[in-house]
Structure formats: C-alpha cells, structure tokens
Short mmCIF file of C-alpha atoms in Angstrom, two decimals:
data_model
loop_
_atom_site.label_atom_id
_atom_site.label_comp_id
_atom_site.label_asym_id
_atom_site.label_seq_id
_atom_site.Cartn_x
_atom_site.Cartn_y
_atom_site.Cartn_z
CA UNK A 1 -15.07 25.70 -26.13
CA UNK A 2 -16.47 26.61 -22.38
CA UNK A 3 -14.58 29.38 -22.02
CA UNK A 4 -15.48 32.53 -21.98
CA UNK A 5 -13.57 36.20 -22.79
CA UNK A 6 -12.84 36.48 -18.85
CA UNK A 7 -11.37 32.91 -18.47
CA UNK A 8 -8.99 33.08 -21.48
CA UNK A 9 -7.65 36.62 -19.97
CA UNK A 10 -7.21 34.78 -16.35
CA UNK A 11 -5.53 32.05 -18.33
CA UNK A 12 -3.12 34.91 -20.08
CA UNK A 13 -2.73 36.47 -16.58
CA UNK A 14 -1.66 33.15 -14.89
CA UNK A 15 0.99 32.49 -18.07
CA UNK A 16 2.53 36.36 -17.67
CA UNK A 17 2.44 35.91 -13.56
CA UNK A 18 4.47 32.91 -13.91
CA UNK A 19 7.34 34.12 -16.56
CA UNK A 20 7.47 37.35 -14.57
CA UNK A 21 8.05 35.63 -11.40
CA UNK A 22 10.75 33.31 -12.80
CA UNK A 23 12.42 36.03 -14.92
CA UNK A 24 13.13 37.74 -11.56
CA UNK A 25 14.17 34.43 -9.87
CA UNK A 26 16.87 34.41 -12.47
CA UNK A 27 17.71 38.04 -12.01
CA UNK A 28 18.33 37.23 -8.12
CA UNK A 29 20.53 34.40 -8.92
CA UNK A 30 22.74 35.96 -11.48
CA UNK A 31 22.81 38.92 -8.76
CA UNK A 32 24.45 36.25 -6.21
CA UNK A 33 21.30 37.07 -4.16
CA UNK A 34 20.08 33.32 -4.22
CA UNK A 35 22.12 29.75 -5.05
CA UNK A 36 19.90 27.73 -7.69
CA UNK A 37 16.65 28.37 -9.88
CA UNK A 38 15.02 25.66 -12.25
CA UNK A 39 13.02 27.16 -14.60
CA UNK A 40 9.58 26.63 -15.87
CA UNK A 41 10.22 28.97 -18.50
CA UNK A 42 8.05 27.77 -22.04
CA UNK A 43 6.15 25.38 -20.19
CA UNK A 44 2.98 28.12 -19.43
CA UNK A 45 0.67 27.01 -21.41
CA UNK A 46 1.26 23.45 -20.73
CA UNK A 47 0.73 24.18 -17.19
CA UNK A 48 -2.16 26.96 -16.97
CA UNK A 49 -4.21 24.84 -19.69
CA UNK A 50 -4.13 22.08 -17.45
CA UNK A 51 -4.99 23.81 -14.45
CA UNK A 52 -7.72 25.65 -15.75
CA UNK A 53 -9.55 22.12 -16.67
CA UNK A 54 -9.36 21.04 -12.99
CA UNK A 55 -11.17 21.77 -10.14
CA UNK A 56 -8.65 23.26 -7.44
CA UNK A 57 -9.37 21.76 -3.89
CA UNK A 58 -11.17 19.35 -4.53
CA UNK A 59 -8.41 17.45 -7.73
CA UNK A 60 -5.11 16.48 -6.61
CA UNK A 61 -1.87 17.85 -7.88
CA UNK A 62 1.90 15.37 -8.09
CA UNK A 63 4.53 18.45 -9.68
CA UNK A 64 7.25 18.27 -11.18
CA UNK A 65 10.31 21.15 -10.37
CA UNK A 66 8.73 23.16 -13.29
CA UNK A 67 5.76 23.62 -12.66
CA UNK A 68 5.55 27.22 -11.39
CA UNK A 69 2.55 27.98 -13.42
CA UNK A 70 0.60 25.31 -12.30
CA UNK A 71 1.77 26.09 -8.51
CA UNK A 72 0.76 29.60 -8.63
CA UNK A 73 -3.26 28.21 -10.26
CA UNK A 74 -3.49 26.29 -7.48
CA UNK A 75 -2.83 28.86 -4.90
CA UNK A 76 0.69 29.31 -4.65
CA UNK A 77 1.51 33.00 -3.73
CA UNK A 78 4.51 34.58 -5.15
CA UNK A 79 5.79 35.67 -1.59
CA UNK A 80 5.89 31.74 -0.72
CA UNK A 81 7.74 31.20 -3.67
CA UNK A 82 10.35 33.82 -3.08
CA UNK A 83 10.69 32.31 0.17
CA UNK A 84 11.29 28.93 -1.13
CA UNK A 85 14.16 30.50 -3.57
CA UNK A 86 15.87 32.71 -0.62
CA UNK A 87 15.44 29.99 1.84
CA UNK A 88 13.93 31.45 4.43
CA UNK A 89 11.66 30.58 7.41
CA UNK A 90 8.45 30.12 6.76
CA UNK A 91 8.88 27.87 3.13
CA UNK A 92 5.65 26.06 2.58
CA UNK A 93 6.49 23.40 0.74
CA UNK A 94 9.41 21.63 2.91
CA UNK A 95 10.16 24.51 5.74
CA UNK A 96 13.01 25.72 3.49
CA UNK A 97 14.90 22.33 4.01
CA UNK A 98 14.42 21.28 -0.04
CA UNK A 99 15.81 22.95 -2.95
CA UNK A 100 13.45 25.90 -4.65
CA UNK A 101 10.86 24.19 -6.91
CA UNK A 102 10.94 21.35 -5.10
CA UNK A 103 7.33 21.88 -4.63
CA UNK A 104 4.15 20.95 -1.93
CA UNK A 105 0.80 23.03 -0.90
CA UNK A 106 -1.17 20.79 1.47
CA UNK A 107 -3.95 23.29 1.88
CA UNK A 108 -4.19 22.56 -2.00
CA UNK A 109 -3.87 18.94 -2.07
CA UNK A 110 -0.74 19.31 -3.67
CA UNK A 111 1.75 17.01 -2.21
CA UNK A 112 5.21 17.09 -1.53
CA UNK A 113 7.93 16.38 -4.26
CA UNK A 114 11.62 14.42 -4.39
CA UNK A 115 14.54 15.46 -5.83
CA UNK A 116 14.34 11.61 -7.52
CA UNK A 117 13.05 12.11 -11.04
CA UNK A 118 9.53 10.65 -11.69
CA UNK A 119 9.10 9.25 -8.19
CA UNK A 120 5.78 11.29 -7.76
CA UNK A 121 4.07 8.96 -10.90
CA UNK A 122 3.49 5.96 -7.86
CA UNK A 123 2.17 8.71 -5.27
CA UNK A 124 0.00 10.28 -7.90
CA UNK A 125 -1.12 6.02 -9.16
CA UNK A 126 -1.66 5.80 -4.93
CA UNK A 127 -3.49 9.21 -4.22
CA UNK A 128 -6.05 7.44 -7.25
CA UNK A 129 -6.05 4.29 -5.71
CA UNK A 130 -7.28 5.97 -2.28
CA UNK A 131 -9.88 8.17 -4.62
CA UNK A 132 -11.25 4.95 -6.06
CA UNK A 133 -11.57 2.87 -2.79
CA UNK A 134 -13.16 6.26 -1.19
CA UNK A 135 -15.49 6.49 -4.30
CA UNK A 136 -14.41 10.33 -4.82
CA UNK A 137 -15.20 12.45 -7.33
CA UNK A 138 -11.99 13.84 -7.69
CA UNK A 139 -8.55 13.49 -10.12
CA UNK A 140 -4.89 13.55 -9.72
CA UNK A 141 -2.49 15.29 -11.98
CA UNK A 142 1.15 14.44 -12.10
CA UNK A 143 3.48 16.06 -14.63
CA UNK A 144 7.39 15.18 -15.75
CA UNK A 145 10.10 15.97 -18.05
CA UNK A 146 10.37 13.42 -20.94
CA UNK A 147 13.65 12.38 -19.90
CA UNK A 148 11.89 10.79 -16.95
CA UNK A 149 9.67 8.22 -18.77
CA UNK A 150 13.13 6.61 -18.90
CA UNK A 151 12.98 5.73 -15.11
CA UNK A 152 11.49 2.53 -13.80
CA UNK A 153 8.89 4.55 -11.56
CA UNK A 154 6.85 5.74 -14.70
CA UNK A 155 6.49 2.20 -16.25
CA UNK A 156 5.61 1.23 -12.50
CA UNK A 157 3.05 4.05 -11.61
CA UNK A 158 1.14 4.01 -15.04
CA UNK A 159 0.77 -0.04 -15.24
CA UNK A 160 -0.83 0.30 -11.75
CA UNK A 161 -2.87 2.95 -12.55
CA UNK A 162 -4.16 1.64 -16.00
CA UNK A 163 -4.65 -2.23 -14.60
CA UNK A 164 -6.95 -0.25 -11.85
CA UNK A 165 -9.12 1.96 -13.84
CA UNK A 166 -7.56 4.79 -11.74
CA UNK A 167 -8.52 8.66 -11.88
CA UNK A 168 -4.85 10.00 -12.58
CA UNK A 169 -3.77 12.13 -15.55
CA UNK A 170 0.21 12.56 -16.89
CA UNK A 171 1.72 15.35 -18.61
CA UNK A 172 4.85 14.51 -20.09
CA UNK A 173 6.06 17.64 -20.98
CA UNK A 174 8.42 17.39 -23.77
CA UNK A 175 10.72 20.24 -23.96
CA UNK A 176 13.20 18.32 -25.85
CA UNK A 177 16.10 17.82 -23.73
CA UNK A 178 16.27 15.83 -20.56
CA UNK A 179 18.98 18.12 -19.22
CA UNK A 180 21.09 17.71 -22.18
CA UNK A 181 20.17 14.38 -23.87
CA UNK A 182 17.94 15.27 -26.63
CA UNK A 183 14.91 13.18 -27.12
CA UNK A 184 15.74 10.76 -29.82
CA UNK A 185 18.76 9.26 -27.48
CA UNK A 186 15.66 8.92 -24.71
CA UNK A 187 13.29 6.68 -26.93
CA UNK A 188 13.55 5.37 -30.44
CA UNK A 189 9.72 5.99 -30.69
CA UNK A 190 8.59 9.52 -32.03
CA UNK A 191 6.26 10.47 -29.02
CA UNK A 192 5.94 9.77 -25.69
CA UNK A 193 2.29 9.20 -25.98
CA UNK A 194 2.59 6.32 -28.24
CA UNK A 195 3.83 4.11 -25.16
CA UNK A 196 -0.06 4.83 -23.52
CA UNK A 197 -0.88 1.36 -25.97
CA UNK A 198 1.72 -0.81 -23.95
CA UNK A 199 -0.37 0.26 -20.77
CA UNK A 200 -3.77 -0.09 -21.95
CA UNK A 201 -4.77 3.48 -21.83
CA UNK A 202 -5.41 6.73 -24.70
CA UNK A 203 -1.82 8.68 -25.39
CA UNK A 204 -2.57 12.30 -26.74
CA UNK A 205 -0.31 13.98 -28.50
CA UNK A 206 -0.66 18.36 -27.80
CA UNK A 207 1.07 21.52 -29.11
CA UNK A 208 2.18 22.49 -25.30
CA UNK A 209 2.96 25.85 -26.20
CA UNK A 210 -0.93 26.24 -27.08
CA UNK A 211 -2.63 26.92 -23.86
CA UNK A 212 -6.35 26.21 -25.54
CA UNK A 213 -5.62 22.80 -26.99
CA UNK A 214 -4.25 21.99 -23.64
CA UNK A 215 -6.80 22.96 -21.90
CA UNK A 216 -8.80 20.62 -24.14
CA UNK A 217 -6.87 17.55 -23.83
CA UNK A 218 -6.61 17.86 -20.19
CA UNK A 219 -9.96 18.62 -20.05
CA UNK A 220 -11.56 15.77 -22.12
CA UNK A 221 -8.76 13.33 -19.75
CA UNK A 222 -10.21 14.57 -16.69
CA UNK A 223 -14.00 13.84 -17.96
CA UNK A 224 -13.24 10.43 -18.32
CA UNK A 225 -11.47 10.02 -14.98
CA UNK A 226 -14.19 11.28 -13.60
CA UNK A 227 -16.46 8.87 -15.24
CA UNK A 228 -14.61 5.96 -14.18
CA UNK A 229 -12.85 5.52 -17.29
CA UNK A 230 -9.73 5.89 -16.09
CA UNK A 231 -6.10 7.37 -16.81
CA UNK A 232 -4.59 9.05 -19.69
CA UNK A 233 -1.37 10.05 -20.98
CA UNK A 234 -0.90 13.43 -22.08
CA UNK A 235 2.43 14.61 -23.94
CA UNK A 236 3.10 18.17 -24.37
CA UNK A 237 5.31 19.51 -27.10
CA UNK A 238 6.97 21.90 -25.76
CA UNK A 239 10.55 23.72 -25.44
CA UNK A 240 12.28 25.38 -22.54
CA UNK A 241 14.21 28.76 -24.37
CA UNK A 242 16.73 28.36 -20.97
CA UNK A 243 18.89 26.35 -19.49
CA UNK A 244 18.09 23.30 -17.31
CA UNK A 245 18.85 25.35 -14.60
CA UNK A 246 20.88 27.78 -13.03
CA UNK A 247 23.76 25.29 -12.80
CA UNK A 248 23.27 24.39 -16.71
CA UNK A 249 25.58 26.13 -19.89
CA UNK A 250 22.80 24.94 -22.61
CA UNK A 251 25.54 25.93 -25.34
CA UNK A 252 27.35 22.67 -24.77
CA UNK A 253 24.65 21.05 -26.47
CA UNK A 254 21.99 23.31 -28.55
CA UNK A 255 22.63 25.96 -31.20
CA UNK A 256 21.24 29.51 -30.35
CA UNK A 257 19.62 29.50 -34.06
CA UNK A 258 18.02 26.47 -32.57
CA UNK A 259 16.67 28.24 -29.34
CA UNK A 260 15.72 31.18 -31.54
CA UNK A 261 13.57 29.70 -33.08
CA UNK A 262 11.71 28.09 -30.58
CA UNK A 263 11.42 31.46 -28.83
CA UNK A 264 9.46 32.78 -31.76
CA UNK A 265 6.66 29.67 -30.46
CA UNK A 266 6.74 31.76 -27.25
CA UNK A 267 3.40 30.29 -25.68
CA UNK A 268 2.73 33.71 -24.09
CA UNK A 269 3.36 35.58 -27.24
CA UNK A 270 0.80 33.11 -28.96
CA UNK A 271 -2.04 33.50 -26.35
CA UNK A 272 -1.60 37.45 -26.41
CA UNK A 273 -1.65 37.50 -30.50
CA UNK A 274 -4.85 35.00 -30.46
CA UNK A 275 -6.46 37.45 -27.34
CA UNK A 276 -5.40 41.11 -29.76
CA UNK A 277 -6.73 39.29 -32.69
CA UNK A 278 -10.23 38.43 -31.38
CA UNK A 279 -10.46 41.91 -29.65
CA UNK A 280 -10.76 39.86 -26.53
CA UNK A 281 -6.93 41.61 -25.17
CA UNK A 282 -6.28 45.40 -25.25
CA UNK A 283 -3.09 47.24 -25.11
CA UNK A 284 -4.30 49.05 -21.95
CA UNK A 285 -4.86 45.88 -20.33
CA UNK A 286 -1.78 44.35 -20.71
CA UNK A 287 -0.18 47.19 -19.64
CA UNK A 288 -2.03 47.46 -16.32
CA UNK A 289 -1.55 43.69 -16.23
CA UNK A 290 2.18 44.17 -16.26
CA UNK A 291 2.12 46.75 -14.07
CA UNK A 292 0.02 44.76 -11.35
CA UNK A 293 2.32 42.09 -11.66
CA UNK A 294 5.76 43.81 -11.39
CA UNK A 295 4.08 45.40 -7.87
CA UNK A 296 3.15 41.36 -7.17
CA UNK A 297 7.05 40.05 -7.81
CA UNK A 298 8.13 42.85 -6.34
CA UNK A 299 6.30 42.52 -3.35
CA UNK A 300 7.45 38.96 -2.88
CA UNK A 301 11.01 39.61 -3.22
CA UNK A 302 11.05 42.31 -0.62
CA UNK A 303 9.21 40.43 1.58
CA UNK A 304 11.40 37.25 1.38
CA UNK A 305 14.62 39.57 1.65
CA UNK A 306 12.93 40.58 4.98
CA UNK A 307 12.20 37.35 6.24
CA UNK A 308 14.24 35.38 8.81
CA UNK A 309 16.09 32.13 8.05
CA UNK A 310 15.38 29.24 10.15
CA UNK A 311 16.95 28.87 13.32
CA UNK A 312 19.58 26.22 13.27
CA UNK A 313 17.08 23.76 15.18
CA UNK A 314 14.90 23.18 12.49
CA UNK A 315 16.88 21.33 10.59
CA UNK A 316 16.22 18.60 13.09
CA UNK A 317 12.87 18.76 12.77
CA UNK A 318 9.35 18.09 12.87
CA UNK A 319 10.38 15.05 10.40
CA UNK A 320 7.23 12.97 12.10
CA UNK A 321 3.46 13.40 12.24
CA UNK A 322 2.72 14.46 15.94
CA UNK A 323 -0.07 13.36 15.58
CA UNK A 324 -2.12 10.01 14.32
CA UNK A 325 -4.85 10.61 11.38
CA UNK A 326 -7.23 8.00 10.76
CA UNK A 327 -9.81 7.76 8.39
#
C-alpha cells in the first residue's frame, strides 16, 4: 500500500493517543471527578484507518459519540477534550452545554452532533449535496453504531445520497451490541453492508479492528467519491471490550469469557505486533511514545481541572448566528 514506515507509526501513535486519553476519562469518572464518559474503546483502528485515507480540512467529518480517535486525527487536542468531559468553559464542540463526546470542530469541518442516534446520516447526505452543487473536490464521512441503521434517518440519508451520486462515505461500526441488543435482534441479515444493494450503492464488509484494511476500504470509497462515483457503505467489525458507557453494567447481557476474547483482537495490540514484526516498531519507541503521551493526558486533565465553568449566562446563549453568511 502507500504507506510508508513513518505513516503506519503515526497511525499506531493516533490508536495509543486515543485509548490513553479515554482510559483516563474513565479513571476520572470512577474517581467522581466527572458525571458520564462513552467510550470509543476497540473502535481505533476503525477510526484512525479512516482518517488517515482523508484529507483533513479540506473532507468533511459527521461523528458519532465514539469517535475519539477520529476527533483527535482531525485536530482535536486532548485539553479540548478534557474540557468537554469536566464541563468547563471554553468546550469547543457545544460551549460545554452537550454531553462529552457529543462532538463538533468547525475549524475542521467537523460539524456538530445530536444526542438523536443516526441523525447526522441526512447532514452528512446534505454537506454532499452542497459539495456536488459547488463542484468540490472534497468528501464527507459519517460514522454510527449498528444499532442505528435501525432508525428511519439512515434509510433516509443513504437513499438521498445514492439517488444523487453524492460524495459521502458510512462507517457502520459494528461492535456488536447496540447498547445491549446484540446484533442478530437488530437485522435478520448477517451484515450491515449487505443492505448497500437496496440503495444502489457497493457495501464492504472490513475487519475494524485492522487499522490497514481500513485504511484500504476507506481509501478505495473515498477515490470513487472523488471521481463522481458516488457513496459507499462501509461496515466495520468491530467490538467495544467496555461498557456502553459509564451509565452501562455490560454483565446484564455479555459473558466476560465473551469480552475476553474479543480483548485478545485488541486492534492496538495487532498494529504493534504487525509494526515489532516488520522491524518497523521498537521497544524504545513505544516506550518514549507512552511516555509522551501520559505527559499529553496529563497535561489536559490538569489544565481542564484549572479551567473555569461557564458563568450561569451562557446557558442562554449565543443559540443564533449574529451574523448572516452568504455564499
């Protein structure tokens, strides 16, 4: 593939960033130090394949509440993110008035989510619409949980954006469980991706906890979007090894054999065996790469700890544009 020995090791950084960062965002809350964390936790790969295969600034970006990994490729500091979990002044994504993960980076085109499940599939279908009419050269990624292809928006957002010819790519990232309803009560249908026929457009199936082959499939999707060719649905098979979220007991409805063994699929564990085996990953590095990123996290936690909470005010506002924007 196009990527060379230094890419692959920014894609392993990006991957160990991420799990650090949430591993300490579910230190704070068990610590009482912050109210709710959803987790991104064994979606990495899924997430820093994709982003690696798209071109940040000038592509588009709908999230979903997991994607962490994909925040922090597209520019996403780890201080803003600890803000976003303490709630504290200064939140990029909403101004600290949405939950954490809830997520939004305008300077990276990365608009804002809902708490509604899979409302950002008819934003992403109308950010390609504009990109069309505009004749842009750019794409729009929008990810969700599999348990959201149940919702009406999906169906909705895809049609329009296969009937259109439209430059939007969806991850479905299948970690099994839509909270806790495991897949086969969500669809009588193996994959996800085999819908992609009832819209008219390709359905790939991809080991999600494989950061290269995701990187491939997202890549090849985006080449076509950018041809013209239009959208493509992308599942990733994938597991998260912890609860839904903070709020979640996951032993009401999964064995810990189960979980186990996913965990031994770690994506992170995977990339860094591939990296040692092709001599392309030292034990020195990782080390210093651990200990850069510990400094990072705990950097960002201090620094959000620090920070002031919004005055009581802001929670009346700015809710409007101040100003008018026209093209």
């Amino acid at each position: 593939m196009d990527l060379s020995n230094e890419k692959m090791l920014d894609m392993y950084y990006a991957m160990l960033r991420s799990r650090r960062l949430d591993e300490r965002a579910w230190v704070l809350h068990r610590q009482g130090k912050i109210v709710f964390h959803i987790s991104g936790m064994g979606h990495e790969a899924s997430q820093v394949g994709a982003a690696f295969a798209l071109q940040v600034g000038k592509d588009w970006l709908s999230p979903y509440y997991r994607d962490l990994a994909l925040m922090l490729c597209f520019g996403l500091t780890p201080r803003e993110f600890m803000l976003s979990l303490y709630g504290k002044q200064g939140e990029v994504s909403s101004g600290a008035r949405q939950m954490p993960s809830h997520f939004g980076l305008r300077r990276a085109n990365v608009i804002s989510t809902g708490a509604p499940v899979a409302t950002q599939i008819p934003h992403a279908a109308g950010i390609g619409l504009g990109m069309k009419l505009r004749g842009a050269d750019s794409v729009v990624l929008t990810c969700i949980g599999e348990g959201s292809t149940s919702q009406g928006e999906w169906y909705e957002g895809l049609n329009w954006a296969a009937v259109h010819k439209l430059p939007v790519i969806c991850i479905v990232q299948n970690n099994q469980y839509a909270i806790s309803v495991p897949a086969h009560l969500q669809m009588a249908i193996a994959n996800v991706a085999d819908r992609a026929a009832a819209f008219g457009m390709p359905g790939v199936v991809v080991d999600g906890n494989d950061v290269l082959a995701m990187y491939h499939a997202v890549k090849e999707a985006v080449d076509r979007a950018r041809k013209g060719d239009g959208p493509t649905l992308i599942e990733s098979k994938t597991y998260r090894p912890v609860p839904h979220s903070s709020d979640d007991d996951d032993r009401s409805y999964r064995t810990r054999e189960e979980v186990e063994q996913w965990k031994k699929r770690d994506p992170i564990l995977r990339f860094k065996n591939h990296l040692e085996e092709k001599k392309i990953l030292t034990t020195k590095m990782n080390e210093d790469y651990e200990s850069k990123i510990r400094a990072e996290v705990d950097d960002a936690q201090k620094f959000a700890e620090a920070a002031p909470y919004p005055t009581i005010e802001w929670a009346m506002g700015p809710v409007y544009a101040t100003e008018a924007h026209h093209a």
